[in-house]
CSV table of C-alpha atoms (C1' of nucleotides) in Angstrom, one decimal:
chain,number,residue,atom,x,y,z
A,1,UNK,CA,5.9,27.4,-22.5
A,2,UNK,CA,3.1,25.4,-24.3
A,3,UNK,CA,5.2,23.1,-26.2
A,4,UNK,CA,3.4,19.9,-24.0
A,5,UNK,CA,0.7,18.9,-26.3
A,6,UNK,CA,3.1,18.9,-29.5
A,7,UNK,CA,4.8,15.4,-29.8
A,8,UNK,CA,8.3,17.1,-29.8
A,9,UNK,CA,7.7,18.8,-26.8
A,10,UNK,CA,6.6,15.9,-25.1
A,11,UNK,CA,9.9,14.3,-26.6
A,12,UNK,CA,11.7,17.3,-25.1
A,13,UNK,CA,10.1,17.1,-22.0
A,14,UNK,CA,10.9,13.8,-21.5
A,15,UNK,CA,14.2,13.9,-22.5
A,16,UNK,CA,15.0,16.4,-19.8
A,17,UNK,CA,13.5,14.7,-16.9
A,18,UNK,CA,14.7,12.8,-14.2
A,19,UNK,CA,13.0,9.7,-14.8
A,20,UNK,CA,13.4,8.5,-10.9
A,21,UNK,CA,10.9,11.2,-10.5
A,22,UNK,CA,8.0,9.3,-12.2
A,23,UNK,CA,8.5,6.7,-9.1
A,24,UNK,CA,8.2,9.7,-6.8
A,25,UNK,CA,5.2,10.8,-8.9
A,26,UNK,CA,3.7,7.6,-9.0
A,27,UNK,CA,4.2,7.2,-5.1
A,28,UNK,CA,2.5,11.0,-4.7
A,29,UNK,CA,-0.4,10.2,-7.0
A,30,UNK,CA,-1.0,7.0,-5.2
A,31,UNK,CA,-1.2,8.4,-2.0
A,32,UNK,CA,-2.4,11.9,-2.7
A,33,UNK,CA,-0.1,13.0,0.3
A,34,UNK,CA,3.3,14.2,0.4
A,35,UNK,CA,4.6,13.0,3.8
A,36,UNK,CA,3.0,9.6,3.3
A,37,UNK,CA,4.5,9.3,-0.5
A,38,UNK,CA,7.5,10.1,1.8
A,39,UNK,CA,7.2,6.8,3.9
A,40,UNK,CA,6.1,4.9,0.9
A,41,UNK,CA,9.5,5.9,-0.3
A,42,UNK,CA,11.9,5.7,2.6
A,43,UNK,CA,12.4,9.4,2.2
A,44,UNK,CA,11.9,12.4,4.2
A,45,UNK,CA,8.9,15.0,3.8
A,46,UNK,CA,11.2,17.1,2.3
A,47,UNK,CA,12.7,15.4,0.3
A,48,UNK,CA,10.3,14.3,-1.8
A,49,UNK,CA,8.9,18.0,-1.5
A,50,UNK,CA,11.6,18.8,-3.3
A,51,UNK,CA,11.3,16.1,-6.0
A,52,UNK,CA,7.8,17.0,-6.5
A,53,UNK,CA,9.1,21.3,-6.9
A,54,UNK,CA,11.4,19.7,-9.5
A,55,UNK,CA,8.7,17.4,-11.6
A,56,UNK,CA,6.2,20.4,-11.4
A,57,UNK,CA,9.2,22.3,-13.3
A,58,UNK,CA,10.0,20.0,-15.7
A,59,UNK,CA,6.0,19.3,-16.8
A,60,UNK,CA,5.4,22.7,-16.3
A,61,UNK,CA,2.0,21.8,-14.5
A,62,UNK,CA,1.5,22.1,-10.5
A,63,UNK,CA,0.6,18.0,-10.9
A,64,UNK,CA,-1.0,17.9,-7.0
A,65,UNK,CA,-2.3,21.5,-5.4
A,66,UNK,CA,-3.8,21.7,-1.9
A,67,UNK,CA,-7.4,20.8,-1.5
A,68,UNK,CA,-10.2,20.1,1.1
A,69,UNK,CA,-8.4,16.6,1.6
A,70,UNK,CA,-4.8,16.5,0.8
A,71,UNK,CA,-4.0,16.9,-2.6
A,72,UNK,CA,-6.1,17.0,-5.4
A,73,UNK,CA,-4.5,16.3,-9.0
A,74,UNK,CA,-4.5,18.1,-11.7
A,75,UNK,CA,-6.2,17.4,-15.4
A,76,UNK,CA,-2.4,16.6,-16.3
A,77,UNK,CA,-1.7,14.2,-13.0
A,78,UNK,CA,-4.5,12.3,-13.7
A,79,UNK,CA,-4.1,11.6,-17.4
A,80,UNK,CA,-0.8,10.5,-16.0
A,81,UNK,CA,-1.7,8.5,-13.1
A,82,UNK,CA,-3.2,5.2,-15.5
A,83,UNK,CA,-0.1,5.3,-18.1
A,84,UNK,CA,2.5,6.0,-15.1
A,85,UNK,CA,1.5,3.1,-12.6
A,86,UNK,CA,0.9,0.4,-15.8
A,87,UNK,CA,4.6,1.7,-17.6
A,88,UNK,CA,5.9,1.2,-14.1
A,89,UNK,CA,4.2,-2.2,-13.5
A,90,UNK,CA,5.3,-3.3,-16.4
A,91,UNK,CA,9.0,-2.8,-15.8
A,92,UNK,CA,9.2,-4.6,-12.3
A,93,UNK,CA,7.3,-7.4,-14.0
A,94,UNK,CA,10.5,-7.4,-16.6
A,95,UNK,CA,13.0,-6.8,-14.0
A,96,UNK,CA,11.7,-8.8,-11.1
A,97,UNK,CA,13.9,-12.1,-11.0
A,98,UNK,CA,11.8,-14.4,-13.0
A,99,UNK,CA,11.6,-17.1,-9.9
A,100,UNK,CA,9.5,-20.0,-11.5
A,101,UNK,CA,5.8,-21.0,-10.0
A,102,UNK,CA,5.8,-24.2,-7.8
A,103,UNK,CA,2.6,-25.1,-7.5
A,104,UNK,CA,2.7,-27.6,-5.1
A,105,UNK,CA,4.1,-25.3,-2.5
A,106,UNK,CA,2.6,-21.9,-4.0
A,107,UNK,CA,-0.1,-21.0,-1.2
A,108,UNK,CA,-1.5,-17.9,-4.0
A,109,UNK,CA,-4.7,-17.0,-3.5
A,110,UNK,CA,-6.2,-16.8,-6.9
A,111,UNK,CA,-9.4,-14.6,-7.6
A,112,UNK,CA,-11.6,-15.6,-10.9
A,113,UNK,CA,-14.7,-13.2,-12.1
A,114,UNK,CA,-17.2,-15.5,-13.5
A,115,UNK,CA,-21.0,-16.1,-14.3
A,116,UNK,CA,-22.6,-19.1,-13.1
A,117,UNK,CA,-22.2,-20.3,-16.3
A,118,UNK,CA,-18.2,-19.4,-16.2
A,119,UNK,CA,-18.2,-21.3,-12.7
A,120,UNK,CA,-20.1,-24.9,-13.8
A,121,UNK,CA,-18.7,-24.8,-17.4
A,122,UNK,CA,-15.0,-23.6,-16.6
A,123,UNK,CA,-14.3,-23.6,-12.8
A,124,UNK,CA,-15.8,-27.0,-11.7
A,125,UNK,CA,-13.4,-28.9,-14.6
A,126,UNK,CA,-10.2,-26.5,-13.4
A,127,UNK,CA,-10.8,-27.7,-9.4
A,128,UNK,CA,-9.9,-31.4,-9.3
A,129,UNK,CA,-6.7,-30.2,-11.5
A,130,UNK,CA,-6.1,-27.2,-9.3
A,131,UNK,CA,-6.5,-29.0,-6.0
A,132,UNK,CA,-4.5,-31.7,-7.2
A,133,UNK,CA,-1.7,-29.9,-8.4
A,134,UNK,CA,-1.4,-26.5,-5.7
A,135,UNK,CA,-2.8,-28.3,-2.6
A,136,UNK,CA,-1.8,-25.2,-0.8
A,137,UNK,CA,-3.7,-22.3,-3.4
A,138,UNK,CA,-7.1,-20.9,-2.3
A,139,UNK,CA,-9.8,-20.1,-5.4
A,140,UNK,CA,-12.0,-17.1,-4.7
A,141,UNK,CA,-14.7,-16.5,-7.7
A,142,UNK,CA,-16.2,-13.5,-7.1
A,143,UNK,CA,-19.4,-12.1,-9.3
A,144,UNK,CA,-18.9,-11.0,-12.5
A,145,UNK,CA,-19.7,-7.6,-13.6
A,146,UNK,CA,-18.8,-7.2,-17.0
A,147,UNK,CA,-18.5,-3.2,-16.6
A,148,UNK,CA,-16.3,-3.3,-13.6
A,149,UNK,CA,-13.8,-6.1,-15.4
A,150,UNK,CA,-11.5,-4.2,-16.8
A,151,UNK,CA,-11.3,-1.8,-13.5
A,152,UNK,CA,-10.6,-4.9,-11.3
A,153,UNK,CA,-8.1,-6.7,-13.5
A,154,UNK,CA,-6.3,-3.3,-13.7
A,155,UNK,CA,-5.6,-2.9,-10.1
A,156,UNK,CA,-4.9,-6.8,-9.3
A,157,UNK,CA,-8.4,-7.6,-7.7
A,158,UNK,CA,-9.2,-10.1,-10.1
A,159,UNK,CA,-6.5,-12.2,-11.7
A,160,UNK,CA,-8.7,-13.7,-14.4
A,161,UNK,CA,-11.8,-13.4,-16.1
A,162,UNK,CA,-14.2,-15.6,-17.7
A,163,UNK,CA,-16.4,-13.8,-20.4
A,164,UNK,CA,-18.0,-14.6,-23.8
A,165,UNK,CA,-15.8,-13.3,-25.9
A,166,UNK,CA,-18.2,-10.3,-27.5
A,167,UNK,CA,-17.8,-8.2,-24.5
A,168,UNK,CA,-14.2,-9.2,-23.6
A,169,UNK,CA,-12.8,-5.7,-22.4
A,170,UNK,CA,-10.8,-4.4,-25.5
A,171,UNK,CA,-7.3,-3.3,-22.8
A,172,UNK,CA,-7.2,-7.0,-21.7
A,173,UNK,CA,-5.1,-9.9,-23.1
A,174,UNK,CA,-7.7,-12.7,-24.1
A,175,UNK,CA,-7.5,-16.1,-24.9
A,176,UNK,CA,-10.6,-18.4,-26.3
A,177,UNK,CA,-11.4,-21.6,-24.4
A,178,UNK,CA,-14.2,-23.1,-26.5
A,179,UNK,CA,-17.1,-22.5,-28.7
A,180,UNK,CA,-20.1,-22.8,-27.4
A,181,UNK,CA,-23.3,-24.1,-28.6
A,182,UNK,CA,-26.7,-24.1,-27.6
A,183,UNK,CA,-29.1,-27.5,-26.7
A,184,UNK,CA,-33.0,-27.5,-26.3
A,185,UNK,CA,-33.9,-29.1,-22.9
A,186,UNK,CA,-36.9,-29.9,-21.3
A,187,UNK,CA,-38.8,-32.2,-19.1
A,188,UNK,CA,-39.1,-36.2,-19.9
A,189,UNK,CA,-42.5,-36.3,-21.3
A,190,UNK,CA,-43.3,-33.1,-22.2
A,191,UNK,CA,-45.7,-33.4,-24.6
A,192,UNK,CA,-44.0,-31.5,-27.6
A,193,UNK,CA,-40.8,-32.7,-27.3
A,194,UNK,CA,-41.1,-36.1,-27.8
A,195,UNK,CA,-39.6,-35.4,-31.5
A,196,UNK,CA,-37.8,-32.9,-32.8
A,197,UNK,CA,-40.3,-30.2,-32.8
A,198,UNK,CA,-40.9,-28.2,-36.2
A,199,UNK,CA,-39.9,-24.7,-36.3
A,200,UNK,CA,-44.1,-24.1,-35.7
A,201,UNK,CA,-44.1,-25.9,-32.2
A,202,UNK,CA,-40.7,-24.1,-31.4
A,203,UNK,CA,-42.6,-21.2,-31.6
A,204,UNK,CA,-45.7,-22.1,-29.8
A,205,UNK,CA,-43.2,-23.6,-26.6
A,206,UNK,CA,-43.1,-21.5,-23.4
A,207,UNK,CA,-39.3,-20.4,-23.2
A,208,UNK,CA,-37.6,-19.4,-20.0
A,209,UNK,CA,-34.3,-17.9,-20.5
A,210,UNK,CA,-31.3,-16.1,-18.8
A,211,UNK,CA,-31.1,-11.9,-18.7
A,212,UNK,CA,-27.3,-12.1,-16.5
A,213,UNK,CA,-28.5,-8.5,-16.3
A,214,UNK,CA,-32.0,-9.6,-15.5
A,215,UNK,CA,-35.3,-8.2,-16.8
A,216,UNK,CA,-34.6,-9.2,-20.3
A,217,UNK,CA,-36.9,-11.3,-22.4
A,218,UNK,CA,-34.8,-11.6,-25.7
A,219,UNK,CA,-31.8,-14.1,-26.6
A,220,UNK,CA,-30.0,-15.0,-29.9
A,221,UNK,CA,-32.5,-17.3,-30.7
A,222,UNK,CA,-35.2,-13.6,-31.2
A,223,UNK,CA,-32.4,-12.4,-33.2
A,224,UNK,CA,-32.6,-15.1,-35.4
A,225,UNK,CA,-36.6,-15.4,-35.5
A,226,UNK,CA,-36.4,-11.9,-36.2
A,227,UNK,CA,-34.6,-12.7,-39.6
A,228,UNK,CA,-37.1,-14.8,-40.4
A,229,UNK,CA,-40.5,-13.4,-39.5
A,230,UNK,CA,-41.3,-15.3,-36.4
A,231,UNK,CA,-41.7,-15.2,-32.9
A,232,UNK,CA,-41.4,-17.6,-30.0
A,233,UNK,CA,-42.8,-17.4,-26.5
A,234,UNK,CA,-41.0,-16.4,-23.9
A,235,UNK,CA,-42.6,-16.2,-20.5
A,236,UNK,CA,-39.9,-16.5,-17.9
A,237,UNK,CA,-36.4,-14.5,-17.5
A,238,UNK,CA,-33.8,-15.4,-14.8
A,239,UNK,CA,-30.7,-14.2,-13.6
A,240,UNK,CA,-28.8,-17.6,-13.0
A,241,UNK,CA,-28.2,-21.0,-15.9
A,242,UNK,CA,-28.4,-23.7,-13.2
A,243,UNK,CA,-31.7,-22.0,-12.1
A,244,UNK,CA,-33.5,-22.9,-15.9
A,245,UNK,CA,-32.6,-26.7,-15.2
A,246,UNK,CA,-34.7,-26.7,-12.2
A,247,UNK,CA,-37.3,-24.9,-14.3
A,248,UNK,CA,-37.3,-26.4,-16.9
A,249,UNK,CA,-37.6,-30.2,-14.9
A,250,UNK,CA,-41.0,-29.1,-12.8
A,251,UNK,CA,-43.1,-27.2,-15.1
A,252,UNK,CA,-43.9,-27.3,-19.3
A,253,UNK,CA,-41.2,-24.3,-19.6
A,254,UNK,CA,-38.2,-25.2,-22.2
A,255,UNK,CA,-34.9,-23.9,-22.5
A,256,UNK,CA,-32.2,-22.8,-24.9
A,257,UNK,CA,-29.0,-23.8,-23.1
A,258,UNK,CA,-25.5,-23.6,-23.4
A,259,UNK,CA,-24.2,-27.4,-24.2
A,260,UNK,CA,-21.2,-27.3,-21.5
A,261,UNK,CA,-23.6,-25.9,-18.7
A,262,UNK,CA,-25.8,-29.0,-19.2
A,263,UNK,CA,-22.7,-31.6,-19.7
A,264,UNK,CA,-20.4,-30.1,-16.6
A,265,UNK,CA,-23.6,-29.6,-14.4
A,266,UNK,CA,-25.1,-32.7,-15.1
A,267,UNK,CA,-28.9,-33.0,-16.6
A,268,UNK,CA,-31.6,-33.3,-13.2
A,269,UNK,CA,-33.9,-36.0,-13.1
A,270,UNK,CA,-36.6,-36.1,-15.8
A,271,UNK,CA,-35.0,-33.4,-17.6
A,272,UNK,CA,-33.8,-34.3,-21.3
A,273,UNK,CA,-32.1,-32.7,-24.5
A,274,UNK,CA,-33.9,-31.9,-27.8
A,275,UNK,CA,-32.4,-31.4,-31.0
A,276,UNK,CA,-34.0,-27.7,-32.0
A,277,UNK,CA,-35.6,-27.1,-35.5
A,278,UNK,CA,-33.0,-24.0,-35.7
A,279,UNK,CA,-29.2,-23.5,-35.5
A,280,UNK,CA,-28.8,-20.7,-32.8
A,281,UNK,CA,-25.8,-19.0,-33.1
A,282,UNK,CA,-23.2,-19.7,-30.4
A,283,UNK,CA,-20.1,-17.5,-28.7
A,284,UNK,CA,-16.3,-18.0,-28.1
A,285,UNK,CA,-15.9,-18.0,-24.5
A,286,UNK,CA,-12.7,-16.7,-23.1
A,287,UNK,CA,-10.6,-16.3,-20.5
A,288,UNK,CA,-9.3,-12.3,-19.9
A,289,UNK,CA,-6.0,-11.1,-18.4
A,290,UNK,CA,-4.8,-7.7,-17.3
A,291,UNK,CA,-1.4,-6.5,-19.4
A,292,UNK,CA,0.4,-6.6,-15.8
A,293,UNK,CA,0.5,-10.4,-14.6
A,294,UNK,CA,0.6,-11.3,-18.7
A,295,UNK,CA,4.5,-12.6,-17.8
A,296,UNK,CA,4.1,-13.3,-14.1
A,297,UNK,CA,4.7,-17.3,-14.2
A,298,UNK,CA,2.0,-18.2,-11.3
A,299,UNK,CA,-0.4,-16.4,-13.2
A,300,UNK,CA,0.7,-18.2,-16.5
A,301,UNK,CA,0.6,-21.0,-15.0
A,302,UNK,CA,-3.4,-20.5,-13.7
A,303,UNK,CA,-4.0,-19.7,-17.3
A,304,UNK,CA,-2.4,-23.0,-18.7
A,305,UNK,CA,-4.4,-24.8,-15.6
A,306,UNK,CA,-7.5,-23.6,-17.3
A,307,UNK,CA,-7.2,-23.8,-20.5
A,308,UNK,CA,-5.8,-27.7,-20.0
A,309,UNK,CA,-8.7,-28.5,-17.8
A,310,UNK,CA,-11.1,-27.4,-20.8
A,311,UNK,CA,-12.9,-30.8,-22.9
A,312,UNK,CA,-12.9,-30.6,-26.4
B,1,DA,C1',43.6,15.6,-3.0
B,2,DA,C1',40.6,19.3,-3.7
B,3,DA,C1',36.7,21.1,-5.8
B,4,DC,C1',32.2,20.5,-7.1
B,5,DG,C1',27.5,18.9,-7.7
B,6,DT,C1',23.7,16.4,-6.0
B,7,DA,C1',20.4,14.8,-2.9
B,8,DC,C1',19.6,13.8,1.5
B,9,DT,C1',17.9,15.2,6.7
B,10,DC,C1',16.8,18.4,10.2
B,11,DA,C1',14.7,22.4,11.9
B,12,DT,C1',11.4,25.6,11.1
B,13,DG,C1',8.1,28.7,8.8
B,14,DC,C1',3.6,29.1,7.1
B,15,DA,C1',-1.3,28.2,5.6
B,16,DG,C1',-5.5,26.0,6.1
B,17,DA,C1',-8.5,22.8,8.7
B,18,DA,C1',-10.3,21.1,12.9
B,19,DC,C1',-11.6,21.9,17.4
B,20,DG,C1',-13.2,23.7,21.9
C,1,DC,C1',-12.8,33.4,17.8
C,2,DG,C1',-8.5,31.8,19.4
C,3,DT,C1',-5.8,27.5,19.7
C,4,DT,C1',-4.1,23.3,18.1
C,5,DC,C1',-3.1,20.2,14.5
C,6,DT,C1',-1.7,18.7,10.1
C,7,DG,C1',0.9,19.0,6.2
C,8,DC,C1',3.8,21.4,2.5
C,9,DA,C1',7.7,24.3,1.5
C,10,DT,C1',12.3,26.1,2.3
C,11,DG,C1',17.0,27.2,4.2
C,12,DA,C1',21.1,25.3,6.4
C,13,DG,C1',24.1,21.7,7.1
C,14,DT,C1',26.0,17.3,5.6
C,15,DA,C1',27.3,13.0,3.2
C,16,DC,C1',28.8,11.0,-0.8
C,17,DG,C1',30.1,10.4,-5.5
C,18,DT,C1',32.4,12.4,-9.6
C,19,DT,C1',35.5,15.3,-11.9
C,20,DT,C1',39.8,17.7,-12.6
DNA sequence: AAACGTACTCATGCAGAACG
DNA sequence: CGTTCTGCATGAGTACGTTT
């Protein structure tokens, strides 16, 4: 029988199976162990033996076959595992009584990905708000990894996101906070900056600017140089924002920064802004969400907490 | 009310892995 | 290399709901 890959045999197949089975299957692929997929279940070994004999008949595949530890999947379990466990999520989410959030007794521990730049320009706004209005809520923001995103979100590691809108994970639910622009800053009486430098000192400053993955030595600002046959100087490349304000306040070294990381983490002493002889391109930050908590009302409720605590 | 079908548990067989 | 352990599969018996 090889009428699986046609879309009406995967009508067919589908139409003749017991679709309680895909919570047995989901159970089994979870676990990757009959007897334990048992317990998950309530169910005797045997019992769900025999459920898993019955889906391996109606796929027509052996789904999980002995191997050096437990079962392994097959090629077909696994492209079913992601599809099976979100379709699945989805529906408890629908049919889960929709018990509204109350924050001031909700004790959810919420977990944010961010940047530095996500935590001084989005997360130190939200905590007054959040304190204030879930008293009993612990915030965790853990690092961002852009690459790993879309992994955590899916299995309900990370409840929210905060990215630049450019690499926003295509499979998440995104919503933009802000545009962002950038500012020149540099020390109080550094030399060139006591104007508005022309687009010739720009290019003679010493830049430092942030690589989040490190190592890198070219921003949107090259980009835009490029376009235009110039060059500018860039001797220093950090990790970290908040790192470029000290910098930037004890040596000659200026910076392109994002406007909000300077207004929400405060300018140091001696450091000032510049109005730059070029407009830099900016980015649409955002906030991302996995598919699964999209209707869940504490997590709405994070996400309205956010996007409320955000200055024009 | 009886017949029937379904899905469960219990007991047990069997195969492969781990261990001494 | 034999024994023990672990875990899946299978047959027998049973409970329960549905159909006639």
């Amino acid at each position: 029988m090889s009428i699986r890959n046609s879309a009406a045999g995967a009508a067919r197949t589908l139409a003749r199976l017991d679709l309680n089975l895909l919570v047995t299957l989901d159970a089994l692929l979870a676990e990757r162990n009959v007897t334990r997929a048992a317990q998950r279940l309530h169910l005797s070994q045997p019992a769900v033996s025999v459920q898993l004999g019955k889906l391996r008949q109606s796929l027509q595949d052996a789904l999980l076959v002995p191997g050096p530890r437990g079962m392994s999947p097959t090629t077909l379990a696994l492209q079913l595992e992601g599809p099976l466990r979100d379709a699945l999520h989805q529906l408890e989410a629908v049919l889960a009584p929709a018990r509204p959030f109350e924050p001031a007794s909700a004790d959810t521990t919420w977990r944010i990905a961010a940047s530095d730049y996500g935590e001084t320009a989005i997360v130190l706004p939200l905590l007054p708000r959040l304190r204030a209005a879930a008293p009993a809520s612990r915030l965790a923001v853990v690092q961002l990894v852009p690459q790993r995103l879309a992994h955590l979100a899916e299995h309900g590691e990370v409840d929210l996101g905060l990215v630049t809108m450019d690499i926003a994970p295509p499979g998440l639910r995104s919503r933009v906070l802000f545009s962002e622009r950038y500012v020149l800053v540099g020390r109080d009486g550094h030399p060139a900056l006591r104007r508005r430098p022309t687009l010739a000192q720009f290019c003679k400053l010493e830049f430092v600017i942030v690589s989040p993955e490190g190592g890198g030595f070219r921003g949107a600002a090259d980009v835009l140089l490029d376009a235009m046959g110039l060059q500018r100087r860039v001797v220093l490349s950090v990790p970290h924002f908040l790192f470029v304000l000290s910098a930037v306040a004890s040596t000659d070294l200026v910076a392109l920064l994002p406007s909000r990381i300077v207004a929400a983490a405060g300018l140091p002493a001696g450091v000032r802004t510049v109005a730059a002889p070029l407009e830099v391109p900016g980015y649409d930050m955002a906030m991302v969400w996995h598919e699964r908590v999209h209707r869940d009302p504490a997590h709405a409720w994070l996400r309205e907490q956010v996007a409320g605590s955000i200055t024009a």
